[in-house]
Tab-separated table of C-alpha atoms in Angstrom:
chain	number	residue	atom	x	y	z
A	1	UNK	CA	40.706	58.594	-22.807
A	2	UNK	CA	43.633	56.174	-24.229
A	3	UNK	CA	40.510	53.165	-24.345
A	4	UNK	CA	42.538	49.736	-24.288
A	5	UNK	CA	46.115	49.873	-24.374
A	6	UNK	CA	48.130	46.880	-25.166
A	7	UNK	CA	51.640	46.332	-25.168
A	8	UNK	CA	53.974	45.194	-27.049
A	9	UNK	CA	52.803	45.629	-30.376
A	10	UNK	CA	54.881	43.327	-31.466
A	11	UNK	CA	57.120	40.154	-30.293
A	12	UNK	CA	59.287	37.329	-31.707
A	13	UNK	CA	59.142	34.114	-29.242
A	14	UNK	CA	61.825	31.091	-28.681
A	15	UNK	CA	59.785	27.760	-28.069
A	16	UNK	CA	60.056	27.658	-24.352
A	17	UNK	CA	60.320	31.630	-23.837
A	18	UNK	CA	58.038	32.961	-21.309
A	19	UNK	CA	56.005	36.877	-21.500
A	20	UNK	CA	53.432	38.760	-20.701
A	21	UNK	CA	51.335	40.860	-22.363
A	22	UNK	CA	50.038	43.772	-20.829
A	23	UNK	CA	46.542	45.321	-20.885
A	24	UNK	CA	45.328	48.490	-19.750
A	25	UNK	CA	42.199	50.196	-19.931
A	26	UNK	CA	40.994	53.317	-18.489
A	27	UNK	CA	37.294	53.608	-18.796
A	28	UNK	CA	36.187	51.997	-16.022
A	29	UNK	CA	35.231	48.908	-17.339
A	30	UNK	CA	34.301	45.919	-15.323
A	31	UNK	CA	34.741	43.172	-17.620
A	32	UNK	CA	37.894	42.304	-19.895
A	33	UNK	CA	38.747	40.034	-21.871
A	34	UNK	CA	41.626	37.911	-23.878
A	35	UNK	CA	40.973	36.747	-27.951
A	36	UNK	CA	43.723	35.254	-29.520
A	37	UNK	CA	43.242	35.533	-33.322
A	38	UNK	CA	44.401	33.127	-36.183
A	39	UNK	CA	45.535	33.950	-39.674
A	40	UNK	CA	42.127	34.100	-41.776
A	41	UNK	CA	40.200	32.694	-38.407
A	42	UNK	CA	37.669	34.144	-36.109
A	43	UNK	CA	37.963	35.413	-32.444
A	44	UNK	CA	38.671	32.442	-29.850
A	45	UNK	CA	38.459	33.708	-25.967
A	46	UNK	CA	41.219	32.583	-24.132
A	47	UNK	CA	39.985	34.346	-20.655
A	48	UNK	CA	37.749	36.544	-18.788
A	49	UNK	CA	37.245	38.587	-15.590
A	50	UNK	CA	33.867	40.117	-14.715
A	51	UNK	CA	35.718	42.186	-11.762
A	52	UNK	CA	39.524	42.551	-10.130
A	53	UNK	CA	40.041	39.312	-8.356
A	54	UNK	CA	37.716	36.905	-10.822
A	55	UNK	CA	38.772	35.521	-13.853
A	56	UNK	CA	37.565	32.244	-15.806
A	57	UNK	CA	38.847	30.344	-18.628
A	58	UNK	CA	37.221	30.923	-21.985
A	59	UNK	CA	37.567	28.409	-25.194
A	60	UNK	CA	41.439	27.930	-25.333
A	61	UNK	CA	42.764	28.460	-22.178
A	62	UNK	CA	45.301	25.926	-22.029
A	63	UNK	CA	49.242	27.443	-22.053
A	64	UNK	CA	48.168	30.675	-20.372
A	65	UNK	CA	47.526	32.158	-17.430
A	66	UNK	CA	46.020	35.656	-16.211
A	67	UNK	CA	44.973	37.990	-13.230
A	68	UNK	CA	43.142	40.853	-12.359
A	69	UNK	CA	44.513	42.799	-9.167
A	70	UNK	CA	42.972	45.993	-10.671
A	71	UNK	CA	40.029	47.381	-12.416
A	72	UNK	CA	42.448	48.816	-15.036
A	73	UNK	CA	44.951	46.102	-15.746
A	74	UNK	CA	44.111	42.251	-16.969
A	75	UNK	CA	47.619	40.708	-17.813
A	76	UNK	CA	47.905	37.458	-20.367
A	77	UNK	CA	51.360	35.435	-19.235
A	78	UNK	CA	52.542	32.646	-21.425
A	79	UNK	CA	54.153	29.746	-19.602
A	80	UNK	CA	56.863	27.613	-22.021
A	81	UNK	CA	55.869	29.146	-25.384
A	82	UNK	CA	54.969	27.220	-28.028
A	83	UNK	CA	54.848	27.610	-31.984
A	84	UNK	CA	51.038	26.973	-31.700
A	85	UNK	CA	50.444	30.153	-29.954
A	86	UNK	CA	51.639	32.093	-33.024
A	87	UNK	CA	48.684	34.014	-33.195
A	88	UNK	CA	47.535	38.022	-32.849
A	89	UNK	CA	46.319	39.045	-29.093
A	90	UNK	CA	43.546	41.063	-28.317
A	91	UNK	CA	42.756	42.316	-24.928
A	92	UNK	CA	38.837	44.075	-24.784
A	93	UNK	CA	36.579	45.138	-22.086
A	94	UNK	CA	33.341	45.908	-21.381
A	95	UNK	CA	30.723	47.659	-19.015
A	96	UNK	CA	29.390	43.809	-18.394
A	97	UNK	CA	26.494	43.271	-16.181
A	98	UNK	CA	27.067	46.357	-13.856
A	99	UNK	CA	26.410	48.817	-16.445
A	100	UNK	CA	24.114	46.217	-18.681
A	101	UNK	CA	26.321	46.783	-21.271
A	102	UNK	CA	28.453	44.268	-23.149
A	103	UNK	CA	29.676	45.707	-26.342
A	104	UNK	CA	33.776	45.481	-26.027
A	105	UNK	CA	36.102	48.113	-26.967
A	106	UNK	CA	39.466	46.328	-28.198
A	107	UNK	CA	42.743	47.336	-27.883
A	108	UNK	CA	45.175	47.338	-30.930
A	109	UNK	CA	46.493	43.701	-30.704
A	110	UNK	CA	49.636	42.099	-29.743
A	111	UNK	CA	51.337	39.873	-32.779
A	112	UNK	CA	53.275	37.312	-31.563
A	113	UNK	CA	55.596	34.564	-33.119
A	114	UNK	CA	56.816	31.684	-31.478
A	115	UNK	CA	59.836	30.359	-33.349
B	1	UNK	CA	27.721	22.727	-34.349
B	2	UNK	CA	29.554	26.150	-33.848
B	3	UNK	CA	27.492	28.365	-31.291
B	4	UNK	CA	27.748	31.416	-33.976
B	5	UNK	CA	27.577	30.599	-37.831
B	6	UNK	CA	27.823	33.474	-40.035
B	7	UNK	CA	27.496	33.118	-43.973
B	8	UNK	CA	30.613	32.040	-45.375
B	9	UNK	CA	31.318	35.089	-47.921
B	10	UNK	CA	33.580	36.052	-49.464
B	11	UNK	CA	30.852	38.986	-50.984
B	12	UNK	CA	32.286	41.091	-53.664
B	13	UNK	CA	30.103	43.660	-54.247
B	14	UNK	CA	29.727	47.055	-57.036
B	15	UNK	CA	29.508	50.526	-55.563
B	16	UNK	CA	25.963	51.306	-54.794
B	17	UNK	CA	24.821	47.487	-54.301
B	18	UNK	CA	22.629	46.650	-50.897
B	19	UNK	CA	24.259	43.404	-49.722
B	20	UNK	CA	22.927	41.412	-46.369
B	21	UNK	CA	24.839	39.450	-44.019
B	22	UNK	CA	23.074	36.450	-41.509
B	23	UNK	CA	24.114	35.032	-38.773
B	24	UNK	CA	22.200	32.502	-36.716
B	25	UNK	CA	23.283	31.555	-32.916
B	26	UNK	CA	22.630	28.215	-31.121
B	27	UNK	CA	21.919	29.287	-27.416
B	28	UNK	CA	18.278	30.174	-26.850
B	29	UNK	CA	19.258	32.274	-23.827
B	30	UNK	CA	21.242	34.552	-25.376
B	31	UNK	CA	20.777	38.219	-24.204
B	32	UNK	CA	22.566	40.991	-26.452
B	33	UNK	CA	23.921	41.065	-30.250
B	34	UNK	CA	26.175	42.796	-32.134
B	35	UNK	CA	28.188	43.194	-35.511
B	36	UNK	CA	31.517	44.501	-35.513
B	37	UNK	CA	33.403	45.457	-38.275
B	38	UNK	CA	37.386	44.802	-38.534
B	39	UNK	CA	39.663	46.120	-41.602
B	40	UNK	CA	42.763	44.062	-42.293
B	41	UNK	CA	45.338	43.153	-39.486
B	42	UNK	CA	43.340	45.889	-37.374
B	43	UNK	CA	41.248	45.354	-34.076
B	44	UNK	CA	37.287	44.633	-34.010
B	45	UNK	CA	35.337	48.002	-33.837
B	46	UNK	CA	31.875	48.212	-32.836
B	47	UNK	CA	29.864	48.986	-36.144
B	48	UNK	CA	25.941	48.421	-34.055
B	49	UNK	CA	24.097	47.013	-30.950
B	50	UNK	CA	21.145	44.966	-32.801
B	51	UNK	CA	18.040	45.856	-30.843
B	52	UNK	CA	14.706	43.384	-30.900
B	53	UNK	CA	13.056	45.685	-32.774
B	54	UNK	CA	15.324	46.183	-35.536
B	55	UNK	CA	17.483	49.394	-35.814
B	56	UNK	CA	19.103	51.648	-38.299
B	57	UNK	CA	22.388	53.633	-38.582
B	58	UNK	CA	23.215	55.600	-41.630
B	59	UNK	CA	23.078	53.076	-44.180
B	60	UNK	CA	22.730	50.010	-41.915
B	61	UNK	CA	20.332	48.384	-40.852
B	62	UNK	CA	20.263	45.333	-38.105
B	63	UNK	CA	17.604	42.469	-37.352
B	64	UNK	CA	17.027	40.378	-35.027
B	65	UNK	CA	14.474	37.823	-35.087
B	66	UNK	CA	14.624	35.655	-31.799
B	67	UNK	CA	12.663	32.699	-32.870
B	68	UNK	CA	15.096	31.614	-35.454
B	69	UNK	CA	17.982	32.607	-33.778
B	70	UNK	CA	19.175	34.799	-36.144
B	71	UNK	CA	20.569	38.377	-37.048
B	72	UNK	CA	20.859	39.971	-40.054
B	73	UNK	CA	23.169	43.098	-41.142
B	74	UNK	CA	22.046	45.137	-44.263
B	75	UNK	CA	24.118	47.376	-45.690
B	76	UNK	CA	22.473	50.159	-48.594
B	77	UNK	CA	24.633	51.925	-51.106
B	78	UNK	CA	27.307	50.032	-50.469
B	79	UNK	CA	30.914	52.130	-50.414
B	80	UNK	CA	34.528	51.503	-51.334
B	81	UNK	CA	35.462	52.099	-47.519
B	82	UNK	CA	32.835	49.580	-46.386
B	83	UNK	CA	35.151	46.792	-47.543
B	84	UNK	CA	35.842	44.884	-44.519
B	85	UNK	CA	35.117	41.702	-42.620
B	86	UNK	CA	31.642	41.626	-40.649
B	87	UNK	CA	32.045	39.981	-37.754
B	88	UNK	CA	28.674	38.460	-35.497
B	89	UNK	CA	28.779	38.730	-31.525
B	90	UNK	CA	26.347	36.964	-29.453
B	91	UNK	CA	26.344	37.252	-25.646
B	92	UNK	CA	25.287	35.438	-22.745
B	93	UNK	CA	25.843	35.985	-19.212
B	94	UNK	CA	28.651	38.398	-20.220
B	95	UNK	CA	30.456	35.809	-22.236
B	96	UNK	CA	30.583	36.971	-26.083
B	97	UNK	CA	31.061	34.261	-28.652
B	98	UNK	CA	32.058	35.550	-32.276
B	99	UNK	CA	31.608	34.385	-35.915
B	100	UNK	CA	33.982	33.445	-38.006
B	101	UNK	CA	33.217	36.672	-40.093
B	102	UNK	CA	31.929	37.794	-43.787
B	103	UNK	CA	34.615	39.466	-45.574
B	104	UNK	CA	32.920	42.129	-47.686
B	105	UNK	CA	34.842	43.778	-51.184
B	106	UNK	CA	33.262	47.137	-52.464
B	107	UNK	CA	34.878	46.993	-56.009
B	108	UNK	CA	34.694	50.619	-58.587
């Protein structure tokens, strides 16, 4: 199993730019999840999807968007880039309520800057 | 208030020193606990699940003790590859809220 894969690894921004960042797992997890990660800072959630077709907003949502159209992928778009979302990505996921299990297995982490 | 507070650090340690880590969470109704560990400009691993009744893993050992709200991490004979930060995960209702972290330094 590849566990979470997260692409790019890597990516340089212009304010106003737009991307996604991709997410894949492939263990059958229900729940995923998007961190965004500051330089010395802790983990803030940005979103969350228990299931394909449900997704809520976590602790700093605001500037992105996601969806879930699959078990396997959970997608992170930014709309109109912005130097404040210089930051490192992680996507995670997690057995969640279905398996009673809700430790997260990360993926490697995007680093993006917005310039 | 932050709903996970974890001790500020940093800890610089010797080889062979026990240190402990807290970390004490605001929601009551919290269900599950864990501590990750993450090495610099790397991803979060899972390092233990903390169980109600305590559990042990090599040379760690995790509390929990539900009526303070708090869980500890104790690490014995501490080791040069154990330098890292700690990170605290409570969850509830799926929804995982971190700590800030304790960065840990094994030194020679």
């Amino acid at each position: 199993n590849a566990g979470v894969t997260q692409t790019p690894k890597f990516r340089i921004l212009k304010i106003g730019q737009s991307m996604t960042l991709q997410c894949t797992q492939d263990m059958n997890h229900n729940y995923m999840y998007w961190y965004r990660q500051d330089p010395g800072m802790g983990l803030k959630l940005i979103y969350y999807s228990v299931g394909a077709g449900i997704t809520d907003k976590g602790e700093v949502p605001n500037g992105y968007n996601v969806s879930r159209s699959t078990t396997e992928d959970f997608p992170l778009r930014l709309e109109l880039a912005a130097p404040s979302q210089t930051s490192v990505y992680f996507c995670a996921s997690s057995w969640g309520l279905a398996g009673g299990r809700y430790e997260q297995y990360f993926g490697p982490g995007t680093r993006l800057t917005v310039t | 208030r932050k709903e996970v507070e974890q001790d500020p650090g940093p800890f610089n340690v010797p080889e062979g020193a026990t240190v402990a880590f807290n970390c004490t969470y605001s929601n009551s109704a919290s269900q599950s606990f864990f501590w990750y560990r993450q090495d610099c400009r790397k991803e979060p691993k899972l390092l233990m699940s903390v169980y109600s009744s305590g559990n042990e893993d090599g040379r760690f050992t995790a509390q929990l003790n539900r009526a303070s709200q708090y869980i500890s991490l104790l690490i014995r004979d501490s080791k040069l590859s154990d330098s890292a930060t700690y990170l605290c995960v409570v969850n509830s209702a799926g929804k995982s809220t971190f700590g800030d972290g304790t960065t840990l330094t094994v030194k020679p």
